[in-house]
Short mmCIF file of C-alpha atoms in Angstrom, two decimals:
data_model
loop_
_atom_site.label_atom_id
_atom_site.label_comp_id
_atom_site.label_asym_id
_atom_site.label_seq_id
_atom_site.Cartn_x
_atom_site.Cartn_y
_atom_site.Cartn_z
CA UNK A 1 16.23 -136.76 214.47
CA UNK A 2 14.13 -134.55 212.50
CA UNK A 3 10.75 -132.64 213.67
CA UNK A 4 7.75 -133.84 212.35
CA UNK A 5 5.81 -129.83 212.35
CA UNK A 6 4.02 -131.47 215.22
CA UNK A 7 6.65 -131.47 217.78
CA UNK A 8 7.51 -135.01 217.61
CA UNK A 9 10.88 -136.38 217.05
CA UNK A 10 10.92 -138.43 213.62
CA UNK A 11 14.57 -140.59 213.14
CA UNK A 12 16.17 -139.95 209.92
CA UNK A 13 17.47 -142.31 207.38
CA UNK A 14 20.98 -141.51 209.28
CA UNK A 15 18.78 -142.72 212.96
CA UNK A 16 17.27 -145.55 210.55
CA UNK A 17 20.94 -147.09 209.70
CA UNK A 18 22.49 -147.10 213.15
CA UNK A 19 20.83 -149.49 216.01
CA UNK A 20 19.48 -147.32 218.77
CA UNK A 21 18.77 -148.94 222.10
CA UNK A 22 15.62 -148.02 222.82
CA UNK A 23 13.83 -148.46 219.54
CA UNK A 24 12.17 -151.22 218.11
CA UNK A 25 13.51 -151.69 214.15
CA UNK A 26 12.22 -154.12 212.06
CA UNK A 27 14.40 -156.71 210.44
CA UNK A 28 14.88 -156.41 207.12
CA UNK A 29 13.17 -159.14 204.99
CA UNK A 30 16.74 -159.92 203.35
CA UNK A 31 20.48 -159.79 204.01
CA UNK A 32 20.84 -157.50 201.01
CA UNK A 33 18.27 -155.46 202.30
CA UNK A 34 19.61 -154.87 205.81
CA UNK A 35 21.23 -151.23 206.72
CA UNK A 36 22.39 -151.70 210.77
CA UNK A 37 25.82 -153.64 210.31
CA UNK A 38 25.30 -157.17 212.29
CA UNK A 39 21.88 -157.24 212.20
CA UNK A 40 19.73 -160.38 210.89
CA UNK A 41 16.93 -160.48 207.98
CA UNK A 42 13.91 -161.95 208.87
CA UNK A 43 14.77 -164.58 205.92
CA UNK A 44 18.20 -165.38 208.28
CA UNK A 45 15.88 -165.80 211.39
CA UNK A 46 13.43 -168.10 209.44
CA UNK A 47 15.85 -170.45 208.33
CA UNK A 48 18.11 -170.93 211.28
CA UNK A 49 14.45 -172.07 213.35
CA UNK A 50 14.04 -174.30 210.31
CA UNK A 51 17.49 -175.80 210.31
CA UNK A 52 18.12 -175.48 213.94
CA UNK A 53 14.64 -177.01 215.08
CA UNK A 54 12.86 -177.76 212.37
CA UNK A 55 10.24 -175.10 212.47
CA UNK A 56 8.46 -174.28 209.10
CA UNK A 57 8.90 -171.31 208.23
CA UNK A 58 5.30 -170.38 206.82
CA UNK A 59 4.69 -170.47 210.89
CA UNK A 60 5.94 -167.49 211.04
CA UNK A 61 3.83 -166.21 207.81
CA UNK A 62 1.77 -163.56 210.24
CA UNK A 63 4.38 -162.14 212.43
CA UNK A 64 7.19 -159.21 212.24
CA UNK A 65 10.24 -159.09 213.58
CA UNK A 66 12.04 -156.73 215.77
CA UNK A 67 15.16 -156.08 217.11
CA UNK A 68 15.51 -153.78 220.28
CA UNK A 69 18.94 -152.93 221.62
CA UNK A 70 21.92 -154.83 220.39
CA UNK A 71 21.03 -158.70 219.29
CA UNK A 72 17.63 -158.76 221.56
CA UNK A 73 14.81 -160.09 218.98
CA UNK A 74 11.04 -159.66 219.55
CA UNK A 75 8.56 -161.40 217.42
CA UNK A 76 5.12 -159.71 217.07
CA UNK A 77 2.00 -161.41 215.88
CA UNK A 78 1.08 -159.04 213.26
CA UNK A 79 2.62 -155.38 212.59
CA UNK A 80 3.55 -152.39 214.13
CA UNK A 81 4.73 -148.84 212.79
CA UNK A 82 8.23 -149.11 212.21
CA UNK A 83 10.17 -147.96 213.95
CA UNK A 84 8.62 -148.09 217.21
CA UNK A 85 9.49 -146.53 220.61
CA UNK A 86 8.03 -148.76 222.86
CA UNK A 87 8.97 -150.61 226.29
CA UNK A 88 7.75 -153.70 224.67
CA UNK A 89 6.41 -155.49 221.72
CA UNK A 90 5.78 -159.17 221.37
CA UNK A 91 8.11 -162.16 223.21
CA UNK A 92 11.42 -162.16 223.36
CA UNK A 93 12.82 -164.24 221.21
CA UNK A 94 16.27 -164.58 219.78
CA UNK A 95 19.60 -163.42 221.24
CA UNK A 96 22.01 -163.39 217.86
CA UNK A 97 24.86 -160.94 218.33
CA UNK A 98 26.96 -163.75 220.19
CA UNK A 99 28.88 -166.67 218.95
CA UNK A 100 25.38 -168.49 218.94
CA UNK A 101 22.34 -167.37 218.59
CA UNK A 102 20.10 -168.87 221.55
CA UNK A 103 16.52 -169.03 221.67
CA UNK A 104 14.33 -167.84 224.86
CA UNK A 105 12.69 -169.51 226.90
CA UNK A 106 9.69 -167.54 225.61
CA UNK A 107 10.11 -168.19 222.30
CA UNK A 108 10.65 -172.27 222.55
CA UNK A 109 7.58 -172.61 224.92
CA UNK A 110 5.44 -170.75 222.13
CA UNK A 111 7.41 -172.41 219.11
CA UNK A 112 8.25 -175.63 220.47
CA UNK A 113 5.94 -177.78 219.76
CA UNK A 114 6.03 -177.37 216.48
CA UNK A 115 9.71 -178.63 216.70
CA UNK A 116 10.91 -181.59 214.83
CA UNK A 117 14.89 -181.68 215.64
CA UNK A 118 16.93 -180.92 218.76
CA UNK A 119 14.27 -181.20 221.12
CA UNK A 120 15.95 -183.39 224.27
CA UNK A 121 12.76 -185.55 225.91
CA UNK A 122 13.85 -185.58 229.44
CA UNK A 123 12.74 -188.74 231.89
CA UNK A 124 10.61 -187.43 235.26
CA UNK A 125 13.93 -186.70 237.40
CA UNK A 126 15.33 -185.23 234.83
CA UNK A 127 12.70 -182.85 234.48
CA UNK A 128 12.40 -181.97 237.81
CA UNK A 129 16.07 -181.13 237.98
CA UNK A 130 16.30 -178.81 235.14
CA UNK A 131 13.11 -177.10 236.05
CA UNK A 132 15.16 -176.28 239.42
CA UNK A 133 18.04 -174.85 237.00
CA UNK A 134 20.63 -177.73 237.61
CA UNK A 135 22.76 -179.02 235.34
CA UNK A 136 22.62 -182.74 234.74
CA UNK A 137 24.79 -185.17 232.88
CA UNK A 138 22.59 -186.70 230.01
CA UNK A 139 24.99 -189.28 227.53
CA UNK A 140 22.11 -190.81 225.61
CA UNK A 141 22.08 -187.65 223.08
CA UNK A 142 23.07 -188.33 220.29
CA UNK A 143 21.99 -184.77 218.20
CA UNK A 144 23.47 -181.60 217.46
CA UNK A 145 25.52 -180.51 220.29
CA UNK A 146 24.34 -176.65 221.01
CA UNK A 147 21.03 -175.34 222.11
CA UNK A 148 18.30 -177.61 222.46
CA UNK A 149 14.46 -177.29 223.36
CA UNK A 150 13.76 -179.80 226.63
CA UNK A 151 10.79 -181.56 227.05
CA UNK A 152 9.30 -183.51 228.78
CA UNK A 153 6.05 -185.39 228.46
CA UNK A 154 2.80 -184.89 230.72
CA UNK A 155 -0.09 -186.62 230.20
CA UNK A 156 0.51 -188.52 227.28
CA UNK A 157 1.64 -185.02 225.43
CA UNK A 158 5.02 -183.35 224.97
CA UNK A 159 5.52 -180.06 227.30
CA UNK A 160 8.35 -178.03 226.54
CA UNK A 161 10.20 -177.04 229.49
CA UNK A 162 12.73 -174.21 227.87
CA UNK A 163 16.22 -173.98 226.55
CA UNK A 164 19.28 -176.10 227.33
CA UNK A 165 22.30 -176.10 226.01
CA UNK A 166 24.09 -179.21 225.53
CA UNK A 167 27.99 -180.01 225.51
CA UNK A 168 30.14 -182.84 226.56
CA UNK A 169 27.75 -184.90 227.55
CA UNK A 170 25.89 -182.27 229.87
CA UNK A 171 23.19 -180.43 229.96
CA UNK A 172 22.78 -177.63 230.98
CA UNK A 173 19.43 -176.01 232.61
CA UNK A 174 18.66 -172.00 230.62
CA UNK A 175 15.82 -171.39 232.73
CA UNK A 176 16.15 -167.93 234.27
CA UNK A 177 16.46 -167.88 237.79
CA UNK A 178 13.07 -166.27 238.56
CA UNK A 179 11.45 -169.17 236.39
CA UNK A 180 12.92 -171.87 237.87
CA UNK A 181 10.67 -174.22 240.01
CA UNK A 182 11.52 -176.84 242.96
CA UNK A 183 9.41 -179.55 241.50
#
């Protein structure tokens, strides 16, 4: 950290490389443009909604993306200074330094609908049940095993519920525990 002649601490190129847990840093638009080791581009992010769920990517045309801590993703309709040392900024919205990257529950409830792939359409009970958090055998899936978006339709329209993630023939309920509802 450097002083700016005002007081305030300004991070150096050496700060700029490194990822510092309490920062906001933007992603990088490209792979070969990326300085923290691990870290996604934005064009990485993009594609794996598009592939994963079939997102467009021109939906994300007006937003930045962030990365706060180690594999925590924001998204941000619009821009902010970068970096930025603030509590918050946007939704959460990715988790990527794991084997798989998994969507939030934020991030599928505001993206979801726009989904075209690996969205599970769960029947009333079902629903209800992984609302509540259970996990529920489901064998008429026949997509990508993995993370999925669950739905579930209300009133003639498609309401997306959260994340799942589904394996062997179960699925099972992402909704954090101070989400989940007794339906």
């Amino acid at each position: 950290m450097s002083d700016d002649g005002a007081g305030a601490d300004v991070p150096d190129d050496r700060d700029l490389a490194e990822n510092v847990s309490h920062r906001f840093d933007r992603l990088a638009p490209t792979d070969a443009e990326r300085t923290v080791e691990g870290r996604p581009s934005r064009e990485a992010v993009l594609e794996w909604w598009a592939e994963r769920f079939g997102i467009p990517t021109d939906t994300f045309d007006d937003h930045s993306f962030w990365e706060k801590g180690n594999g925590k993703l924001w998204v941000l309709a619009g821009d902010a200074p970068d970096p930025c040392d603030v509590e918050a900024l946007g939704l959460t919205f990715l988790r990527t330094r794991q084997e798989h990257w998994k969507p939030t529950t934020d991030a599928v409830q505001r993206f979801g609908p726009l989904a075209t792939r690996n969205v599970i359409d769960l029947e009333r009970e079902e629903a209800r049940r992984f609302a509540a958090g259970d996990d529920q055998e489901i064998d008429r899936w026949d997509g990508d095993w993995g993370y999925l978006i669950a739905a579930h339709e209300i009133a003639g329209e498609r309401a997306i519920l959260g994340v799942g993630l589904y394996v062997h023939g179960e699925l099972r309920s992402m909704v954090p525990k101070g989400r989940r509802r007794d339906l």
